[in-house]
CSV table of C-alpha atoms in Angstrom, one decimal:
chain,number,residue,atom,x,y,z
A,1,MET,CA,-141.1,-12.9,-39.1
A,2,GLU,CA,-141.4,-9.4,-40.9
A,3,LEU,CA,-138.7,-7.2,-40.4
A,4,ASN,CA,-140.0,-3.6,-39.1
A,5,MET,CA,-137.8,-0.8,-40.6
A,6,ASN,CA,-137.8,0.7,-37.2
A,7,ASP,CA,-135.8,-2.2,-35.6
A,8,ILE,CA,-132.9,-1.3,-37.9
A,9,LEU,CA,-130.6,1.1,-36.0
A,10,LEU,CA,-127.6,2.7,-37.8
A,11,PHE,CA,-124.7,4.3,-36.2
A,12,LYS,CA,-121.4,6.1,-36.9
A,13,THR,CA,-118.3,4.7,-35.2
A,14,ASP,CA,-114.7,4.4,-35.0
A,15,ILE,CA,-114.8,0.9,-34.7
A,16,ARG,CA,-112.0,0.6,-37.3
A,17,THR,CA,-109.9,-2.4,-37.1
A,18,GLU,CA,-110.2,-6.3,-36.9
A,19,GLY,CA,-109.4,-6.1,-33.2
A,20,ASP,CA,-111.8,-3.4,-32.6
A,21,LYS,CA,-114.3,-5.5,-34.2
A,22,ARG,CA,-113.3,-8.5,-32.3
A,23,LEU,CA,-113.7,-6.6,-29.0
A,24,ILE,CA,-117.5,-5.2,-30.0
A,25,ALA,CA,-118.2,-8.9,-31.1
A,26,LYS,CA,-117.7,-9.8,-27.4
A,27,VAL,CA,-120.0,-7.0,-26.3
A,28,MET,CA,-122.5,-8.0,-28.6
A,29,GLN,CA,-122.5,-11.5,-27.6
A,30,GLU,CA,-122.4,-10.4,-23.6
A,31,TYR,CA,-125.7,-8.4,-24.4
A,32,LYS,CA,-127.2,-10.9,-26.7
A,33,ILE,CA,-127.4,-8.7,-29.8
A,34,ALA,CA,-127.1,-11.2,-32.3
A,35,ASN,CA,-128.0,-9.4,-35.6
A,36,TRP,CA,-125.6,-7.0,-36.2
A,37,THR,CA,-122.9,-5.8,-38.4
A,38,VAL,CA,-120.0,-3.1,-39.0
A,39,ASP,CA,-118.7,-1.7,-42.4
A,40,GLN,CA,-115.4,-1.0,-42.0
A,41,ASP,CA,-115.0,-0.2,-45.5
A,42,ASP,CA,-117.1,2.7,-45.0
A,43,ILE,CA,-116.0,6.1,-44.2
A,44,ASP,CA,-118.2,6.2,-41.0
A,45,CYS,CA,-117.7,2.7,-39.9
A,46,VAL,CA,-121.3,1.9,-39.9
A,47,LEU,CA,-122.7,-0.3,-37.2
A,48,ARG,CA,-126.1,-1.8,-38.0
A,49,ILE,CA,-128.1,-3.6,-35.6
A,50,VAL,CA,-131.6,-5.2,-36.0
A,51,SER,CA,-133.6,-5.6,-33.0
A,52,SER,CA,-136.8,-4.8,-31.8
A,53,GLN,CA,-135.6,-4.5,-28.0
A,54,TRP,CA,-132.6,-2.1,-28.3
A,55,LYS,CA,-132.9,1.6,-28.6
A,56,LEU,CA,-130.5,3.9,-30.0
A,57,HIS,CA,-129.5,5.8,-27.0
A,58,ASP,CA,-129.3,2.1,-25.1
A,59,VAL,CA,-126.7,0.9,-28.0
A,60,ILE,CA,-124.7,4.6,-28.1
A,61,ASP,CA,-124.1,4.0,-24.4
A,62,LEU,CA,-123.1,0.5,-24.5
A,63,VAL,CA,-120.6,1.3,-27.4
A,64,VAL,CA,-119.2,4.5,-25.9
A,65,HIS,CA,-119.0,2.6,-22.2
A,66,ASN,CA,-116.8,0.2,-24.4
A,67,GLY,CA,-114.5,2.7,-25.6
A,68,TYR,CA,-115.6,4.0,-29.0
A,69,GLN,CA,-117.4,6.7,-30.5
A,70,CYS,CA,-121.0,6.1,-31.6
A,71,GLU,CA,-123.8,8.4,-33.0
A,72,GLU,CA,-127.0,7.8,-35.0
A,73,LEU,CA,-126.1,7.8,-38.6
A,74,THR,CA,-128.6,10.5,-40.0
């Protein structure tokens, strides 16, 4: 399967601690988002999701609903 660059979603978040990451991991598992990472070493705590099904605003709503800041990384 070839990767479509439009399927790579990048977000600035406040997912800073390992506890935060564990909580988001549960959310990602619940919503069947398998291909994701959080770069906690980056100042923007970049959340990266690769998905052809999820859209920017849907991910932002999901993360914000679970108590974290999330905005498109530009």
